[in-house]
XYZ file of C-alpha atoms in Angstrom:
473
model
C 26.306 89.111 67.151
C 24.176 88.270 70.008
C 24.469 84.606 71.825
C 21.144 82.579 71.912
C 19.837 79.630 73.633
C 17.788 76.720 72.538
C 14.175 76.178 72.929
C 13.357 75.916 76.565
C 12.504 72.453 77.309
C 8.687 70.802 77.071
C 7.948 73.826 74.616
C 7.045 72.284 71.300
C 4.705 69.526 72.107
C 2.255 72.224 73.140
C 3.348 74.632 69.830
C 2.228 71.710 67.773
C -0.351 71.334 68.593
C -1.567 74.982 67.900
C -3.406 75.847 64.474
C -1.443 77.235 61.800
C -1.522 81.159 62.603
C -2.243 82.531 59.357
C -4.478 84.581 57.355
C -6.491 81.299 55.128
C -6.301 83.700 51.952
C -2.176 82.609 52.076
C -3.160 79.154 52.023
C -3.177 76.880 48.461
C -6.665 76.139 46.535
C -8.529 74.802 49.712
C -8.150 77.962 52.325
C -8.035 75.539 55.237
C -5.711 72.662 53.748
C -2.572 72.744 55.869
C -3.445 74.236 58.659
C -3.967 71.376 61.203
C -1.130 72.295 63.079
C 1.851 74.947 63.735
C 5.061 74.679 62.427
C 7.629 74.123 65.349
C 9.269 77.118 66.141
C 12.871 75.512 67.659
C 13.878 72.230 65.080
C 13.267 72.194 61.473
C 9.781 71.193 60.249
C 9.356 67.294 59.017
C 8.554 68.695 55.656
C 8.101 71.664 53.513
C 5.547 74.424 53.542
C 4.270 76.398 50.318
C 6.571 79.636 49.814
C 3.552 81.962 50.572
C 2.943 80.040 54.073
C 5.969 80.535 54.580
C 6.440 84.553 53.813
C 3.143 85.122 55.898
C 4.253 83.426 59.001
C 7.862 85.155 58.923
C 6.327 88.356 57.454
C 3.406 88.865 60.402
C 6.233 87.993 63.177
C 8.383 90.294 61.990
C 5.379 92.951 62.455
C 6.341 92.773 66.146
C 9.346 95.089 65.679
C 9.600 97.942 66.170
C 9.584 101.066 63.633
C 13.103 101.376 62.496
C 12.348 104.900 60.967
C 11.219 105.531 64.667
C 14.059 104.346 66.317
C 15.503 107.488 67.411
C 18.624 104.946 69.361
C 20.280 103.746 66.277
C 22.848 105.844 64.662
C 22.185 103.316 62.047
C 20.992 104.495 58.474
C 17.091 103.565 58.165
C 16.456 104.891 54.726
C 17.913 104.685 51.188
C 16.737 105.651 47.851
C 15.280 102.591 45.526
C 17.645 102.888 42.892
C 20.217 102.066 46.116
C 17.809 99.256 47.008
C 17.962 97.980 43.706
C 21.760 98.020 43.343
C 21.905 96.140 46.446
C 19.456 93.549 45.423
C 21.859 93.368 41.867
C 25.202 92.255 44.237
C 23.637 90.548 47.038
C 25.131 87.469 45.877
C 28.615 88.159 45.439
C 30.877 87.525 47.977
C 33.175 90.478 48.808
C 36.019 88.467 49.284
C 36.088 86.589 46.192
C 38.102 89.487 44.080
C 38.987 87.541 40.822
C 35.718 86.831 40.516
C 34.325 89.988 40.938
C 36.788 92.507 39.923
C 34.232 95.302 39.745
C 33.248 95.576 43.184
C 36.555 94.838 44.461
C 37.232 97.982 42.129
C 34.625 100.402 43.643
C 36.022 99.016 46.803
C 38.931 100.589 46.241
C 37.452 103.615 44.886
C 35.852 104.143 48.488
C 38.920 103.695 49.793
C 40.660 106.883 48.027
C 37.630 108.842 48.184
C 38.049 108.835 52.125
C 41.564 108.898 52.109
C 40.811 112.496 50.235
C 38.456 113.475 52.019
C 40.419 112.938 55.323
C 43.068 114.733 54.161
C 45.463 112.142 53.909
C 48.915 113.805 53.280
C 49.748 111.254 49.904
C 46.468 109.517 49.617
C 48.491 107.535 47.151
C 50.468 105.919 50.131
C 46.858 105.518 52.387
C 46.136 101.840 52.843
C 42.266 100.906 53.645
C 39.969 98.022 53.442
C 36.333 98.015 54.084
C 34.335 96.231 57.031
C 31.359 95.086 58.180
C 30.735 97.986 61.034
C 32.584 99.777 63.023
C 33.334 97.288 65.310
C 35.382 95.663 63.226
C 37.258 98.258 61.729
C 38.074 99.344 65.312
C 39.523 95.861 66.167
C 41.709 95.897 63.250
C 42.830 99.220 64.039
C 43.208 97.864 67.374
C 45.471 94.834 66.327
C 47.679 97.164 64.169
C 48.261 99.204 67.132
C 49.085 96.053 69.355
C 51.551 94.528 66.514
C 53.847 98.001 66.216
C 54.113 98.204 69.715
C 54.635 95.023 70.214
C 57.421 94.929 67.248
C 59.148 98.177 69.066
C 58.990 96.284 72.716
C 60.087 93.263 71.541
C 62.768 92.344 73.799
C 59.929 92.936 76.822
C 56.818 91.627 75.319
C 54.781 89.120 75.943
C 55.987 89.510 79.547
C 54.983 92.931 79.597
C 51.099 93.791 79.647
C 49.923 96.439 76.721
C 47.585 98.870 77.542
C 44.996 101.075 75.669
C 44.000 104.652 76.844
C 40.647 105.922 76.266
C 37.931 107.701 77.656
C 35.017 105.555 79.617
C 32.367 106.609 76.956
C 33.729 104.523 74.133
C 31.512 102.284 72.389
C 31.664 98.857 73.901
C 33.512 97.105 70.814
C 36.577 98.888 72.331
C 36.009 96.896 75.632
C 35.261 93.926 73.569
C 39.063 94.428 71.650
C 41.034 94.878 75.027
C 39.234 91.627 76.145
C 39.699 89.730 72.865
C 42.828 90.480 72.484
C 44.327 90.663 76.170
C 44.825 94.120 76.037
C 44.599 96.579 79.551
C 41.730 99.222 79.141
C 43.063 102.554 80.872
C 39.275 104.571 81.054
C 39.513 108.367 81.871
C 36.507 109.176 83.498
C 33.869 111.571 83.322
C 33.948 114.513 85.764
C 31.414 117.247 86.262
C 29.776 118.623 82.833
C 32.907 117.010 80.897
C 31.538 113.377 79.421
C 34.130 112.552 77.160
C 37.576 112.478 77.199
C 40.130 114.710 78.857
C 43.470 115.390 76.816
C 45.986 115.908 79.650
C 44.419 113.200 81.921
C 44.808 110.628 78.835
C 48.430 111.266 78.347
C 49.243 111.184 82.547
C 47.603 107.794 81.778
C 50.278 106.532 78.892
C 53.470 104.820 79.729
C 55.725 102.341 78.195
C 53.399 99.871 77.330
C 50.539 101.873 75.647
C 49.778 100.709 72.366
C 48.102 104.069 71.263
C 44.936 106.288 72.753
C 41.718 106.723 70.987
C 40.040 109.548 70.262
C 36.434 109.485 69.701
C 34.810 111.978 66.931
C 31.119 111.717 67.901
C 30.642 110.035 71.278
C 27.494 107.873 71.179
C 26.563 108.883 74.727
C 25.984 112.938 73.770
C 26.783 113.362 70.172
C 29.956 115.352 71.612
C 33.266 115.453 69.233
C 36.486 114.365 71.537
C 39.172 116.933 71.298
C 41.208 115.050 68.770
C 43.744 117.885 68.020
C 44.264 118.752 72.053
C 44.465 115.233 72.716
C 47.447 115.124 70.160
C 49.420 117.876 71.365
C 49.332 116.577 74.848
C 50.800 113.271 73.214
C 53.677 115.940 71.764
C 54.328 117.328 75.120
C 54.750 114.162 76.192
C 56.940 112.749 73.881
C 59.216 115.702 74.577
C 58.761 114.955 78.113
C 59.493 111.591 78.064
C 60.545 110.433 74.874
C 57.229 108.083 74.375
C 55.564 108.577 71.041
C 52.196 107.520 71.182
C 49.759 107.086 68.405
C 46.295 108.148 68.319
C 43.526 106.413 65.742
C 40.382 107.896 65.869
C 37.557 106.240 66.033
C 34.949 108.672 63.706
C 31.977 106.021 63.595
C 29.719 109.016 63.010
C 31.696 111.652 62.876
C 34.259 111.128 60.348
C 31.119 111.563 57.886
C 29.450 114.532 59.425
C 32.782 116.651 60.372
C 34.264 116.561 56.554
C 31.612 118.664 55.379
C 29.594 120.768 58.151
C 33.325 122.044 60.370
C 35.820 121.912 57.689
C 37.886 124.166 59.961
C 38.084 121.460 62.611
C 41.378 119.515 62.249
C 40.853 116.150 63.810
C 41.823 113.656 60.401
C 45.650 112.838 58.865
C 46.603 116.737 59.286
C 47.649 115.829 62.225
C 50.394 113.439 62.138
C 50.115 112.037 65.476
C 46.871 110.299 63.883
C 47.856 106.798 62.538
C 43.969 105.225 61.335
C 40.782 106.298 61.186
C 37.471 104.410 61.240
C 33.997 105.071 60.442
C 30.891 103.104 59.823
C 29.304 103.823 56.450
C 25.833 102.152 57.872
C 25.702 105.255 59.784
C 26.164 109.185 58.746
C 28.007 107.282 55.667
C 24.204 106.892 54.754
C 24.316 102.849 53.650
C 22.347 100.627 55.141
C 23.767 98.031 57.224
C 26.588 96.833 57.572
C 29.398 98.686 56.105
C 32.886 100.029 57.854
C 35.992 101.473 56.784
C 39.486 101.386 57.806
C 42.411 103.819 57.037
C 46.230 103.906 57.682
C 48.346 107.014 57.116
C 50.625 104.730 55.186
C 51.752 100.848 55.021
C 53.953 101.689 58.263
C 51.100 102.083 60.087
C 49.823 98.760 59.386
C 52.542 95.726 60.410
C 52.927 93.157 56.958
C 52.424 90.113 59.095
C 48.534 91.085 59.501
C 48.114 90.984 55.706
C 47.326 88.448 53.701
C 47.668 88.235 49.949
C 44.773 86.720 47.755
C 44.910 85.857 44.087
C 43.731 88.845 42.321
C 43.256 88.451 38.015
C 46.611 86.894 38.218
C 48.483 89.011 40.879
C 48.740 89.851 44.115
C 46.118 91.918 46.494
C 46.648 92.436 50.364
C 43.511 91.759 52.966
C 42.840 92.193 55.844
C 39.907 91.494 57.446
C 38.077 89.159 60.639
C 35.619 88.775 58.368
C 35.770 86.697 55.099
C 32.364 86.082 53.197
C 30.016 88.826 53.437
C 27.476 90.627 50.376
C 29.212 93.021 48.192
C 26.034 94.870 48.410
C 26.847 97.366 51.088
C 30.099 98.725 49.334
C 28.406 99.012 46.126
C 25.704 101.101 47.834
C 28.513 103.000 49.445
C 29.953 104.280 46.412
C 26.474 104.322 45.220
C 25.918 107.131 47.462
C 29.138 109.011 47.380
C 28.866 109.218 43.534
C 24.984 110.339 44.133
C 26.046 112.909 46.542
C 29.454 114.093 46.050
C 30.335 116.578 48.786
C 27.651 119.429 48.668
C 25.178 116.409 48.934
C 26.717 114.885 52.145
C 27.140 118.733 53.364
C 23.264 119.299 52.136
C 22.100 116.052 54.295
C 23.529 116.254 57.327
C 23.287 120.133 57.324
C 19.663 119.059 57.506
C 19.979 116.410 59.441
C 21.744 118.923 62.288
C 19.350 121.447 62.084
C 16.478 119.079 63.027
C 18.223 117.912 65.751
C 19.045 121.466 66.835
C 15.529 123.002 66.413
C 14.206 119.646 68.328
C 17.018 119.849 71.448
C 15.747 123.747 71.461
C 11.863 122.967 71.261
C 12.102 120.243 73.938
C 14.060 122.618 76.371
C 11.670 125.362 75.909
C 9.158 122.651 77.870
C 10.461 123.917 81.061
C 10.831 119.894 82.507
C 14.213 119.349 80.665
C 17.936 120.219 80.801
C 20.020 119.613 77.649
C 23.434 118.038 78.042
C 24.243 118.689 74.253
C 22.414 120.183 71.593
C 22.750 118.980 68.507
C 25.743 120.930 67.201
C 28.091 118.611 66.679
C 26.738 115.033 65.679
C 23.283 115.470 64.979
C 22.449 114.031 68.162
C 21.347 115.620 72.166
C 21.425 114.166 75.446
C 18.718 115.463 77.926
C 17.915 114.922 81.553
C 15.275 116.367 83.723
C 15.628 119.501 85.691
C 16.482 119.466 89.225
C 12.735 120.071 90.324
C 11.254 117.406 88.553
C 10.519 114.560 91.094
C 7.297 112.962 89.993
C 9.406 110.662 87.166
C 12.506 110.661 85.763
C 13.523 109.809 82.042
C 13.086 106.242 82.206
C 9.362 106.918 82.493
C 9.695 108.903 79.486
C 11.252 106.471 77.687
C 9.120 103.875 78.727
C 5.970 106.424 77.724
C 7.122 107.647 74.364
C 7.328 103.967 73.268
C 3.764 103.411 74.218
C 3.700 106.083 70.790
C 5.949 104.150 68.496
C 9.021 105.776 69.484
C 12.368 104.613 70.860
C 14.561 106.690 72.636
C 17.150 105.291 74.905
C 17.283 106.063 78.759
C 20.621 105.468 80.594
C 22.800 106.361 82.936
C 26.534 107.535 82.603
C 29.362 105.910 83.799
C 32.259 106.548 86.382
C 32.310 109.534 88.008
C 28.891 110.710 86.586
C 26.677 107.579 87.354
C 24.508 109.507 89.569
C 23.559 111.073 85.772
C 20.529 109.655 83.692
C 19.926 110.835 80.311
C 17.745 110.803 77.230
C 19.621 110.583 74.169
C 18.103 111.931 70.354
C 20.107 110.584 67.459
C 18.320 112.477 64.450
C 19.714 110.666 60.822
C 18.687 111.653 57.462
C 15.041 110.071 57.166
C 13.868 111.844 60.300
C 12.312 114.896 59.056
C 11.165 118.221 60.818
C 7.608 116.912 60.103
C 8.659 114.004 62.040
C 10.625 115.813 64.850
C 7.050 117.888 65.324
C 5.289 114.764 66.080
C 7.579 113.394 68.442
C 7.260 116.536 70.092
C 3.574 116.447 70.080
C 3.629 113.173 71.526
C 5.891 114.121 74.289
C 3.668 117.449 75.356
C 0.942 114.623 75.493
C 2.392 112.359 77.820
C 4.053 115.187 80.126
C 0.693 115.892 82.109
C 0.479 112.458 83.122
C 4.226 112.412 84.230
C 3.292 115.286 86.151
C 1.125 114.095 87.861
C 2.700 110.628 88.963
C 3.747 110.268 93.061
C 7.265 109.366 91.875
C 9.358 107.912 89.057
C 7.837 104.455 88.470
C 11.040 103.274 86.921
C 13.050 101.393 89.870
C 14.847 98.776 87.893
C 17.071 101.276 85.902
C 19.214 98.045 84.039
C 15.422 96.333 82.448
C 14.229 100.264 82.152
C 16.925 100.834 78.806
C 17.608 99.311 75.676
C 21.413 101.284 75.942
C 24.439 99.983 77.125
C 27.437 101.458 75.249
């Protein structure tokens, strides 16, 4: 989560002193009773407020946002049915990690847990151990840690004085960063080079020595939408191992793509097939289509995952293993999760994001036809492209677009790549289920609208490139 400051100081006496912003109609009997002054906005009140005051003044701030079906940034799911809405409003209250006392969820938990392991083509999903999470992010750090502990267990006559290390390529999402810094772990980044902006198999293995703790491969990389070569990336792990005798895991981090990749390239072996893989993440807020936040976390087998990092809770009388960062946290998220893999089963999940990809690929084609744009990736993989402009385009760049298409409602993320390609700045699409074709034609009308002024612009007004974008991982 974020970090926040306090109110800056001398700011309430003058918020007090305001009139109660709010529509009179919310007010009690008498319209105007209450509203001689503001609520402060950085201490608690000196008293209580009618529950409709209260709803209006939250409810009209809250306006402010932005449109989270809009929000073409977040791979984050921005739509369920009602009867998931419902469900979710039904378990809100229970607390996940309370088992005995709600046996049920901690049940469909589990359920989760064995449909993935099936549908990643576990070798015994019998033997698969899992847990759910409350993202990604954490499912990555406990992946992380697991990887840490075993090597740490097999170096143990060198370790702590030796340093571990973690290979992966420079485009991972920034909770990886976050793990090697938590947990005093040495980031080894392969860079991007030329029109390759994700990782490189060979250059990640020259990278591995003694003290790497495993490499990550990402399925879906949030800068393009482009699947990592999970497969290549393990045989140039077997190569080395044969080489040098290291044997280095790989977990792959499929955030989005672990949900998209199971049903639209079957013939793609990235999962447990290959038995280099040790875990596998994904986030089932994202192409897992549940609403935030939901993860999930999978080990090939209890080998994969050192005893000393579970602990065992009271379950109806026995014994159940956890793991987790996180204790309490809403049930509701897993329940939608099964929720929605019961709703869809597998033609479903291949039905929406079959759809879901061929939005994004008739958009990434539309916009290209424009003449002003070069795509970087098109949509073929995750349902998500990354766009520049072309080389001729020199009245703005696409941190004017980004700044103009939000002037329309719509937020899409302007950036620019990291090591070796930082002289790159892109647009990125992430199309989820929610954003129809009806939808994709507007934001396509929208962006023929604000091209002529672009156009006609002396040069990109954009200088400060780090205040110009919302997207830093």
């Amino acid at each position: 989560m974020p970090l926040h400051k306090g109110s800056p100081q001398g700011t309430e006496p003058s918020e007090e002193r305001r009139r109660l912003a709010l529509n009179p109609f919310f007010g009690e009997a008498d319209p105007t009773a209450g509203m001689e002054s503001a609520p402060p906005r950085h201490r608690l009140p000196d008293g209580p407020m009618p529950p409709s005051t209260a709803y209006g003044l939250v409810h009209d701030e809250l306006m402010l946002d932005g449109n989270a079906r809009l929000n073409l940034a977040t791979f984050v799911t921005t739509w369920m049915e009602p009867q998931a809405g419902v469900l979710m409003g039904e378990c809100r209250d229970k607390n996940m990690i309370d088992k005995d006392e709600y046996p049920r969820t901690a049940e469909l938990e589990q359920r989760c847990v064995a449909m993935l392991a099936d549908l990643w083509n576990a070798p015994d999903p019998s033997s698969v151990v899992g847990c759910s999470t409350t993202g990604s992010s954490e499912a990555c750090m406990l992946a992380g840690l697991a990887l840490k502990r075993r090597w740490a267990a097999r170096n143990a006559d060198r370790y702590p004085a030796a340093r571990p290390n973690l290979v992966m390529g420079i485009n991972v999402q920034v909770c990886w960063d976050k793990f090697c810094n938590f947990w005093e772990v040495e980031p080894r980044l392969v860079p991007m080079e030329g029109e390759r902006f994700h990782l490189d198999p060979q250059a990640a293995a020259d990278l591995c020595d003694e003290n790497t703790i495993g490499v990550v491969g990402i399925l879906g990389s949030t800068f393009d939408g482009s699947y990592e070569p999970v497969a290549e990336l393990c045989a140039a792990l077997d190569a080395l191992q044969e080489r040098t005798g290291l044997d280095v895991p790989v977990h792959v981090d499929g955030a989005s793509g672990a949900m998209v990749a199971p049903f639209l390239d079957e013939d793609l072996v990235w999962d447990f097939r290959l038995p280099r893989v040790s875990s596998v993440n994904t986030s089932g807020h994202k192409y897992g289509l549940v609403y935030p936040g939901v993860g999930w976390a999978l080990w090939r087998s209890p080998a994969q995952l050192p005893e000393e990092l579970v602990f065992r809770v009271n379950y109806l009388g026995g014994d159940m293993p956890t793991f987790a960062l996180n204790f309490s946290r809403p049930g509701a998220q897993v329940v939608a999760q099964y929720y929605t893999f019961l709703r869809l089963g597998r033609e479903g999940y291949r039905a929406v994001q079959q759809a879901s990809r061929d939005v994004a690929c008739g958009l990434a084609k539309r916009i290209e036809e424009l003449g002003d744009f070069r795509l970087l990736t098109r949509g073929d993989q995750l349902p998500v492209f990354a766009l520049t402009t072309t080389p001729d385009v020199q009245a703005y760049d696409v941190f004017d677009v980004s700044r103009r298409l939000r002037e329309h409602g719509w937020l899409v993320p302007a950036y620019t790549f990291p090591a070796n390609r930082q002289d790159l700045s892109v647009l990125r699409v992430v199309c989820r289920n929610g954003f129809s074709s009806d939808l994709a034609e507007l934001l396509l009308e929208d962006l023929r609208l604000i091209l002529p002024d672009l156009r006609r612009q002396p040069h990109p007004l954009s200088r400060d490139k780090q205040a110009a974008t919302s997207f830093h991982h």
